Coordinates of C-alpha atoms in Angstrom, one line a residue:
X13 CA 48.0 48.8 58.1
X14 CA 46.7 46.5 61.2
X15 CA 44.9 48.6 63.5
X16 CA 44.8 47.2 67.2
X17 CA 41.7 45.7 68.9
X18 CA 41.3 48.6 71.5
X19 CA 41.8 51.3 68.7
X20 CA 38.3 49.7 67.1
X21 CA 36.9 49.5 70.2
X22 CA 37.3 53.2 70.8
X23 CA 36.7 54.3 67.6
X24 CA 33.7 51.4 65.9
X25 CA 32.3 51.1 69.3
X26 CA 32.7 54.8 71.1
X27 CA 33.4 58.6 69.4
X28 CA 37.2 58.3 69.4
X29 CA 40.6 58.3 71.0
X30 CA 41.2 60.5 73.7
X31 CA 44.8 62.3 75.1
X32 CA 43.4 61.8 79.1
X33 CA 41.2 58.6 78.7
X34 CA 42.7 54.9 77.8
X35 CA 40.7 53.2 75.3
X36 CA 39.0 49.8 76.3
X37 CA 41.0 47.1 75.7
X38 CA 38.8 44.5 74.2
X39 CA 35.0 43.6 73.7
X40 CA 34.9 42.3 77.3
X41 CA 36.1 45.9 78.6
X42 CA 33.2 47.1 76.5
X43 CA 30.4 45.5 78.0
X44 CA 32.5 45.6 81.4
X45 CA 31.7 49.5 80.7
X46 CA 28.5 49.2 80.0
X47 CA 27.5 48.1 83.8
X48 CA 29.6 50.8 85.6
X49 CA 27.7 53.5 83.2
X50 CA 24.4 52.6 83.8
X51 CA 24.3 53.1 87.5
X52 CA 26.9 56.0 87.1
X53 CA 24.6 59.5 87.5
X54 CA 25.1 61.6 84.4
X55 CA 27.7 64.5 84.6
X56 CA 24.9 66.9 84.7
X57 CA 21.3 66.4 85.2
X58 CA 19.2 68.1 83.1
X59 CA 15.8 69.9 84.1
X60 CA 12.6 67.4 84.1
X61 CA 10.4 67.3 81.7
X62 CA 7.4 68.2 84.5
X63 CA 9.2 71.0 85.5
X64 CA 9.9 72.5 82.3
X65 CA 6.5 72.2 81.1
X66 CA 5.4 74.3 84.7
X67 CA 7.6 76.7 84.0
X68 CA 6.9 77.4 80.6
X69 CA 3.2 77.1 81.6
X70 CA 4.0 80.0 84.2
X71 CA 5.6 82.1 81.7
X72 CA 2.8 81.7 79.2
X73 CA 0.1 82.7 82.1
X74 CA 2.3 85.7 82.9
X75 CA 2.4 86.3 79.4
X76 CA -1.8 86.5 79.2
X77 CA -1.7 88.6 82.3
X78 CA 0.6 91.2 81.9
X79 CA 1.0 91.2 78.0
X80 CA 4.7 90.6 76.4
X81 CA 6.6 92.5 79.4
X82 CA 10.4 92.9 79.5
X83 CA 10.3 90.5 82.8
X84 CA 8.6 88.0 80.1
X85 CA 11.0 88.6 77.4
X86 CA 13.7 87.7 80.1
X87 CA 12.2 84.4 81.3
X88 CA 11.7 83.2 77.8
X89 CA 15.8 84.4 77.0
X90 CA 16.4 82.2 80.4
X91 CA 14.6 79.1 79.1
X92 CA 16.3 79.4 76.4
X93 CA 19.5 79.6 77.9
X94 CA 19.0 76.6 80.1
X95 CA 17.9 74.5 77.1
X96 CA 21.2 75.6 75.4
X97 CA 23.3 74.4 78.4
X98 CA 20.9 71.3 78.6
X99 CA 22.0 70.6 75.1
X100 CA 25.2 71.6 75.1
X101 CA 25.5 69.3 78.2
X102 CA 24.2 66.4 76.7
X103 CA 27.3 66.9 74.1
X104 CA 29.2 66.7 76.7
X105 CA 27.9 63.3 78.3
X106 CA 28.6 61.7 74.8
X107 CA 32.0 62.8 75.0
X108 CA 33.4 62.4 78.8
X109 CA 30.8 59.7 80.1
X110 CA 32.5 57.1 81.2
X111 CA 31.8 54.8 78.9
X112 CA 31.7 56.0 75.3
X113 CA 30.2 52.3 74.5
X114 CA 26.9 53.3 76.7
X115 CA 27.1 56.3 75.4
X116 CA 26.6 55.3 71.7
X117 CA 24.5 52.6 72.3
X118 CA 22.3 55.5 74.1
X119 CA 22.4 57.5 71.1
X120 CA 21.5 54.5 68.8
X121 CA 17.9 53.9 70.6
X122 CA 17.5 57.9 71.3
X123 CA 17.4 57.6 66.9
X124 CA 15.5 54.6 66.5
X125 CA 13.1 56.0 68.7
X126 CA 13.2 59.7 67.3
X127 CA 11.5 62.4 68.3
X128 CA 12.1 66.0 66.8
X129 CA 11.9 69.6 68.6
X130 CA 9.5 70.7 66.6
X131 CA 8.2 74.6 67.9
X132 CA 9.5 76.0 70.9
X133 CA 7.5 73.8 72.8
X134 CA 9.2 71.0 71.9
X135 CA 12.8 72.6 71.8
X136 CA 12.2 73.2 75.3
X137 CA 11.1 69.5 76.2
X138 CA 14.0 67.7 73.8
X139 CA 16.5 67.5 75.9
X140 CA 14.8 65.9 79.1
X141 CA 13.6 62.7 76.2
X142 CA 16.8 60.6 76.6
X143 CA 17.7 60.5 79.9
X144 CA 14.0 60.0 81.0
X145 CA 12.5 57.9 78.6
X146 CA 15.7 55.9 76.8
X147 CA 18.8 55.6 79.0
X148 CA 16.7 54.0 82.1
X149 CA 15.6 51.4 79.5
X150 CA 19.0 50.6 77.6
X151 CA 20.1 48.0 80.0
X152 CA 16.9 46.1 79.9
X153 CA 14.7 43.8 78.1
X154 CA 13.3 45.9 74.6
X155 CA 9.7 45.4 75.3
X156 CA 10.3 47.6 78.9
X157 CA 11.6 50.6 76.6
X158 CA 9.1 50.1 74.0
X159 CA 6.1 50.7 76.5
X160 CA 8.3 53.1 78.2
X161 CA 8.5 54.8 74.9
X162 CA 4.9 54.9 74.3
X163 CA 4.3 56.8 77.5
X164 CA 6.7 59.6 76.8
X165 CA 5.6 63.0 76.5
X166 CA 7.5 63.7 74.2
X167 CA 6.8 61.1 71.4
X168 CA 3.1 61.5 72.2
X169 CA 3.5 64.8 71.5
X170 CA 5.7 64.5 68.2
X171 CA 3.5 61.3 66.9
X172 CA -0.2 63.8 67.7
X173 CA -1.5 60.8 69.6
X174 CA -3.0 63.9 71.5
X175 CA -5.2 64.0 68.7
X176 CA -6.3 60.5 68.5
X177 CA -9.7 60.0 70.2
X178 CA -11.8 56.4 69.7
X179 CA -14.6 57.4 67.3
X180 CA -16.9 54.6 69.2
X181 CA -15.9 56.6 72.7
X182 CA -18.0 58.9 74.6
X183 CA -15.9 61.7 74.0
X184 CA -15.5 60.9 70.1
X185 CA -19.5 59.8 69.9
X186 CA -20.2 64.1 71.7
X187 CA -17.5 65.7 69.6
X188 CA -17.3 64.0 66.1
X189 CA -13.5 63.5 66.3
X190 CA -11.9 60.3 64.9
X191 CA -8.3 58.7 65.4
X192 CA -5.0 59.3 64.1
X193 CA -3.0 56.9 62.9
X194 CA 0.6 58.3 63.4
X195 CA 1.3 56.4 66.2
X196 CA 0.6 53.1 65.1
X197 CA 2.0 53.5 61.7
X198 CA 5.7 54.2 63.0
X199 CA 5.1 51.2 66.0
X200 CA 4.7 49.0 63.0
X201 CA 6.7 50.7 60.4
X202 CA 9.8 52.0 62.1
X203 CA 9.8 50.8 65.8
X204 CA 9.0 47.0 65.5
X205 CA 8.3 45.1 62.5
X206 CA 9.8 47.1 59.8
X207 CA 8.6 48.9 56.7
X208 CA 8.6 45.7 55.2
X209 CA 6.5 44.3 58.2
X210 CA 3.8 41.8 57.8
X211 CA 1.1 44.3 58.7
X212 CA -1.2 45.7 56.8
X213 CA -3.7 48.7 56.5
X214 CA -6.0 46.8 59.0
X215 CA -3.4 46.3 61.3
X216 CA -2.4 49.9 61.6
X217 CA -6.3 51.2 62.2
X218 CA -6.3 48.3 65.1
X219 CA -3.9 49.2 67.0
X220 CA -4.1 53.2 66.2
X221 CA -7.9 52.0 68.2
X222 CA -6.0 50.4 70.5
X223 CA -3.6 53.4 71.5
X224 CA -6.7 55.4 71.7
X225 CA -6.6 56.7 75.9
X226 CA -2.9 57.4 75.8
X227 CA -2.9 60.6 76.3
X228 CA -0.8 63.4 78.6
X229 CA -1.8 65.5 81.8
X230 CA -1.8 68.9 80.8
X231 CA -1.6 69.5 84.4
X232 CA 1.3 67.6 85.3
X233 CA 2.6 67.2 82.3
X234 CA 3.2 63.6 82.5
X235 CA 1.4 60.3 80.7
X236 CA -2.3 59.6 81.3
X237 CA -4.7 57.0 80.3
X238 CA -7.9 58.4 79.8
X239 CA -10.7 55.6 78.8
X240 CA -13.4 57.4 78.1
X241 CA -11.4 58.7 74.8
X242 CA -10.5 55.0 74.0
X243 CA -12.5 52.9 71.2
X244 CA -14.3 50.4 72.8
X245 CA -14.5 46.9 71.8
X246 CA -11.8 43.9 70.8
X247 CA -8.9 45.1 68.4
X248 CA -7.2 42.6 66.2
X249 CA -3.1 43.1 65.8
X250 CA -1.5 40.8 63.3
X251 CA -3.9 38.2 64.3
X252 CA -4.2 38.6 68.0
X253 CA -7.3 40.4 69.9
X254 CA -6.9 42.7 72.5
X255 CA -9.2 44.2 75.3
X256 CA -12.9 43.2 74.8
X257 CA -13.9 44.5 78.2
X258 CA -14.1 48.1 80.0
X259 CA -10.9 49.8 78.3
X260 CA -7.8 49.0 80.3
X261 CA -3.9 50.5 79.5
X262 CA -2.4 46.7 79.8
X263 CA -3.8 46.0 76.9
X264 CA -1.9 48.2 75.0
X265 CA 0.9 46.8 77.1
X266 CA 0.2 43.1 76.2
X267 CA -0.2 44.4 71.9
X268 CA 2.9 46.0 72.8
X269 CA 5.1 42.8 74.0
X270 CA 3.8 40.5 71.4
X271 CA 5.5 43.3 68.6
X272 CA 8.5 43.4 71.2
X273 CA 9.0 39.6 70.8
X274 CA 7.8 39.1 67.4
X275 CA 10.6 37.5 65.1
X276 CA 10.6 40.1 62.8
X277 CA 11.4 42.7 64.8
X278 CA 14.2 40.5 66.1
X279 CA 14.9 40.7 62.2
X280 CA 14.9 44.1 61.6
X281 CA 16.4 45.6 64.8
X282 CA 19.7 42.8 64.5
X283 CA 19.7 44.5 61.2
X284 CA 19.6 47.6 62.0
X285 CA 22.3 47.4 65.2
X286 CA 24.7 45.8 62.5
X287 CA 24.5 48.7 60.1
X288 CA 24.8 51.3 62.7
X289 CA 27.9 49.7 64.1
X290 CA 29.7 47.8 61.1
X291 CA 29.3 48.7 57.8
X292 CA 26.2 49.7 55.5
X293 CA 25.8 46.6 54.1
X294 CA 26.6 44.4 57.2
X295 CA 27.7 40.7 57.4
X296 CA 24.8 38.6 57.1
X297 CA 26.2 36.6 59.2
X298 CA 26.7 38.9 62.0
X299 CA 23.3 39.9 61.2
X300 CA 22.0 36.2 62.2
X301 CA 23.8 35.9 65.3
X302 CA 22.0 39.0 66.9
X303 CA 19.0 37.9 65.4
X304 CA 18.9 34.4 67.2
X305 CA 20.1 35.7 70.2
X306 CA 17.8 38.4 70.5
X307 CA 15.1 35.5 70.1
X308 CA 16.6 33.3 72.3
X309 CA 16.8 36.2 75.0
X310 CA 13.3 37.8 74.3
X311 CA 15.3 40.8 73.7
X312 CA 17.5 41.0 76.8
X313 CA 19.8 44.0 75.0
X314 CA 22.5 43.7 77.4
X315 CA 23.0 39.8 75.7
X316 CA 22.3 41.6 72.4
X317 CA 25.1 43.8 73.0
X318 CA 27.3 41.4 74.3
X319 CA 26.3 39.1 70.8
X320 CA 27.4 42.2 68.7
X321 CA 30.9 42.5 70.3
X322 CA 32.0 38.5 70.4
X323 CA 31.0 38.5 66.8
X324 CA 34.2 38.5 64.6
X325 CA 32.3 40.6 61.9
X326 CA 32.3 43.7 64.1
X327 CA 36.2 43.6 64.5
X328 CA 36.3 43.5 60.1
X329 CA 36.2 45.9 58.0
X330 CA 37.3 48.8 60.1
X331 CA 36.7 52.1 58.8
X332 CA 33.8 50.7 56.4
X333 CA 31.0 53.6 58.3
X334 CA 31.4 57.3 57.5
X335 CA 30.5 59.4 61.0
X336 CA 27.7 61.2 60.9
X337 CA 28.2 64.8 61.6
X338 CA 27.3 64.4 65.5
X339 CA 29.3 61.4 65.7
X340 CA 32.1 63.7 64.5
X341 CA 31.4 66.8 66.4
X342 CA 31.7 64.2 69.5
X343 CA 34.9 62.9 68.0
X344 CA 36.5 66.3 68.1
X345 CA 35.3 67.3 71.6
X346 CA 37.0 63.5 72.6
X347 CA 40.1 64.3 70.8
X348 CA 40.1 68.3 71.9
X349 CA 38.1 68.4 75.1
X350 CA 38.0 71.8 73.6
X351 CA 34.7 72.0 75.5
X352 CA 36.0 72.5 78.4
X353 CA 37.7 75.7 77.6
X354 CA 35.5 77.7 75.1
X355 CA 32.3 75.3 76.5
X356 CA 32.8 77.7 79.6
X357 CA 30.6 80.9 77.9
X358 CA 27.5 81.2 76.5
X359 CA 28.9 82.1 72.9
X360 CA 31.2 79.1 73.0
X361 CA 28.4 76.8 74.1
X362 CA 26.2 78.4 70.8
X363 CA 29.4 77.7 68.7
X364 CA 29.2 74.3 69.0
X365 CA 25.5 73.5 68.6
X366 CA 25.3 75.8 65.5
X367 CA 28.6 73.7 64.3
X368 CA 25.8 70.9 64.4
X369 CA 23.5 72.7 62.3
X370 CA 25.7 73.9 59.7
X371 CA 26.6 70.0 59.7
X372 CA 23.1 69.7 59.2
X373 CA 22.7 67.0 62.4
X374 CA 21.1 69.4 64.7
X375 CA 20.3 68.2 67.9
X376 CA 16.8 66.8 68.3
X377 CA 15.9 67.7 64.8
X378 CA 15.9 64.8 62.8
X379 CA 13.7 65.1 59.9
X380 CA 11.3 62.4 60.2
X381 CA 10.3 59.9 62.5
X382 CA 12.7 57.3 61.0
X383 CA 15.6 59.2 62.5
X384 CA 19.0 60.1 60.9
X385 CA 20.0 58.1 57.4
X386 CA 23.1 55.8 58.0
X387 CA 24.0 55.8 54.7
X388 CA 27.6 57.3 53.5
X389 CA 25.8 59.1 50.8
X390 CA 23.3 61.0 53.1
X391 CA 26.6 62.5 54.3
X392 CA 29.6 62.0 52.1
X393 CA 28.2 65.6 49.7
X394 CA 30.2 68.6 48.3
X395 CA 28.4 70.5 51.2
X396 CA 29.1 68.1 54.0
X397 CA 32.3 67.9 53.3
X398 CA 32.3 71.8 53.4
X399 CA 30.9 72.0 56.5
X400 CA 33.6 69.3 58.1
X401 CA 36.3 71.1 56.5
X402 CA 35.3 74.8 58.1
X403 CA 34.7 73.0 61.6
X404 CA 37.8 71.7 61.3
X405 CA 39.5 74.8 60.6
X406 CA 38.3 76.2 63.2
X407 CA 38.9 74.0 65.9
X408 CA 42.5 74.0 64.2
X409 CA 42.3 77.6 65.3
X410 CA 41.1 76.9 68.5
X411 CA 44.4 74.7 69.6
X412 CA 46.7 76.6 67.3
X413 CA 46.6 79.1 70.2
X414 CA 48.5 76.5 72.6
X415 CA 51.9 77.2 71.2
X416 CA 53.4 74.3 72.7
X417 CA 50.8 72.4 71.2
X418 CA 52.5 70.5 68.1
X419 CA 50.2 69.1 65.1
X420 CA 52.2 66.1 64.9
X421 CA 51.8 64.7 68.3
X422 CA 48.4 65.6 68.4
X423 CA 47.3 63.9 64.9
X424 CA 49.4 60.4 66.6
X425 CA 47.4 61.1 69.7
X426 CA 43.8 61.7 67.8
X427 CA 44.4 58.9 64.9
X428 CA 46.6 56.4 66.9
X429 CA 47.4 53.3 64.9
X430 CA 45.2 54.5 62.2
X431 CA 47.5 57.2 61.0
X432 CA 48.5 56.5 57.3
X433 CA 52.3 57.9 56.4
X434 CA 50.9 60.4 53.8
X435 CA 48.5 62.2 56.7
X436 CA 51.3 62.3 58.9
X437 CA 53.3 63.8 55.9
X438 CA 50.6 66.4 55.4
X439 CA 50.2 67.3 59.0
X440 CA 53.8 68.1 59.2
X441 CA 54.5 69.7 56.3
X442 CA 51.3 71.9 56.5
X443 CA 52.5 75.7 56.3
X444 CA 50.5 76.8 59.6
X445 CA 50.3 75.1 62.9
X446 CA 46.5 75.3 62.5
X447 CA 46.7 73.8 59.5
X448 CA 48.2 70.8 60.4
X449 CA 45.5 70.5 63.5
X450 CA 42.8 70.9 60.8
X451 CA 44.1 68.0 58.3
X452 CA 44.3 66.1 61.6
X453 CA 40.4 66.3 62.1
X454 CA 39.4 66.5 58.3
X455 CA 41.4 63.3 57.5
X456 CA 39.3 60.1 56.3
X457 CA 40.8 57.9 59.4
X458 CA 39.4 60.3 62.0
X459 CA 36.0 60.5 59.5
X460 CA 35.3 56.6 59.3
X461 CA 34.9 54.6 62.1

């Protein structure tokens, strides 16, 4: 079966076809998509990150005050509420943003740089990460989002650089308190060079001495540089000293640009893009053209991007990536827009997110620092397949309640040129209407991307 160029596009390169959206015709109406999305505002702004950490910082005084009131209790039941909505909304960007490209491309860095909602603390702050800290930065040069990165609440949070204090500082000399290397291990490991970087031990003590003064304003809630927690003294990173002098945050910033550009993380992130978009075990070849033009750019992603769609590799081997269990949930709301109708209440809103959990993708819960697997076989389990089966039934459900609504059209609408004859035969010969939806949505072509 040949499957058309714009049915990839929507389906390798975004979260599906849609009944009220044309899909892109080609790569050029991809990247064409990419630069009306990132000046387009998103559909709904979610609360900042300073102002959720005042409010929650308001509750938790009341809190002290007046002891766990029933006004409290209520506060904390409307935070959570708004984080609900925040999340739910950001479900909603992925599937109705106007480009689904962006959109994905969003969701690829928001992994590679992972952070998890661990706590309620953290819950509370999740869903103010991406559009602060990663979607500003997509349309950049990689070294802008890596030091934007390292400034984020959030990751400082998640990573304990709180914790990290120089042991040669004045603060660590009057307190006895020593670094902590979580930082700098995932810089190297997972964020640059690669768990098979050329870095060793030495090299993550450096710069974990280096990182030393990043820190957040517990006041304001944003990023601070504090030197008198920083080591003092030169660090060495893979060769290169930094600093020397009175402690000074663009030294981190200069460490942090020579990983940016370094050709192994050219290496491992042309690699990683490649997987995420084509196939497991990508074309090496594919894998070398993002590499050298990701050198030849300094990591200008927008000619990164542009690299992985003009590559004939990414148009191969269609369907050779299983979605993962966000990417699907997405893929149903494209196909459905069922959020629009059940997405209206509270319980609808917590229908869908706990969809994601029983998926076991949560939002903002991945469970390490090295994000989500890619792998078929993280995903592709008897219980996986369980969970995609019962969310498909009930989203069959769900549109089984539009009578006019007819499996058949909707499985050529949601599958397009993918459809093979004996899905077709299955949706229309299932014994229920919603029954034919669900075989629709559990099929392998609307699975596989």
């Amino acid at each position: 079966m040949a499957v058309s160029r714009s049915t990839i596009a929507a389906i390798r390169f975004g979260y599906g076809l849609s009944a009220d959206a044309a899909p892109p015709a080609d790569g050029a109406a991809l990247l064409d998509g990419l630069s009306a999305a990132a000046t387009t505002p998103l559909l709904a702004e979610p609360t900042p990150l300073r102002s959720r950490l005042r409010r929650l910082r308001e509750v938790n005084q009341q809190k002290k005050r007046e002891g766990d009131t029933e006004e409290v209790k209520a506060a904390r039941r409307q935070m959570m509420r708004d984080t609900r909505q925040d999340l739910f909304d950001h479900l909603v960007q992925r599937a109705e943003g106007p480009s689904a490209f962006f959109e994905r491309i969003c969701a690829f860095w928001s992994d590679h740089f992972t952070v998890s909602a661990r706590g309620p603390l953290q819950r509370h702050l999740a869903p103010a990460y991406e559009p602060e800290t990663i979607r500003p930065n997509v349309m950049g040069r990689f070294e802008d989002m890596l030091i934007a990165v390292t400034r984020s609440p959030m990751m400082l949070r998640y990573l304990d650089q709180g914790l990290s204090i120089g042991p040669g500082s004045r603060v660590g000399k009057r307190r006895g308190r020593g670094l902590n290397e979580n930082f700098a291990r995932e810089l190297l490991e997972l964020h640059t060079l690669g768990v098979d970087g050329p870095y060793t031990q030495d090299d993550v003590r450096q710069l974990a001495e280096l990182l030393t003064g990043f820190s957040i304003d517990r006041r304001k809630g944003g990023f601070v540089y504090r030197p008198n927690i920083a080591e003092p003294g030169p660090e060495t990173v893979l060769g290169r000293s930094y600093g020397g002098g009175r402690p000074r945050v663009d030294q981190v910033d200069r460490a942090l640009t020579d990983l940016a550009h370094h050709p192994v993380t050219a290496r491992h992130l042309a690699r990683k893009l490649a997987v995420h978009f084509t196939a497991d075990n990508p074309d090496p070849k594919l894998i070398a053209h993002l590499e050298r033009v990701w050198t030849d750019t300094g990591g200008d992603l927008p000619q990164v991007y542009a690299a992985l769609v003009e590559h004939p590799a990414s148009w191969a081997t269609f369907g050779a990536k299983v979605k993962k269990p966000a990417e699907f949930v997405v893929s149903v709301l494209c196909a459905t827009r069922l959020h629009r109708a059940i997405g209206r209440t509270n319980k609808g809103r917590h229908d869908i997110l706990t969809a994601l959990r029983e998926l076991n993708q949560p939002l903002f819960a991945a469970p390490g620092p090295d994000g989500w697997p890619e792998a078929a076989e993280a995903w592709i389990t008897p219980q996986g397949l369980a969970a995609r089966l019962a969310f498909a039934s009930t989203v069959g459900h769900q549109l089984a309640r539009d009578r006019t609504a007819d499996p058949r059209d909707f499985a050529r609408m949601a599958l397009g040129d993918t459809l093979r004859d004996d899905t077709a035969f299955a949706v229309g010969a299932a014994p229920d209407r919603w029954e034919g939806f669900a075989l629709a949505l559990a099929s392998p072509e609307f699975n596989r991307r």
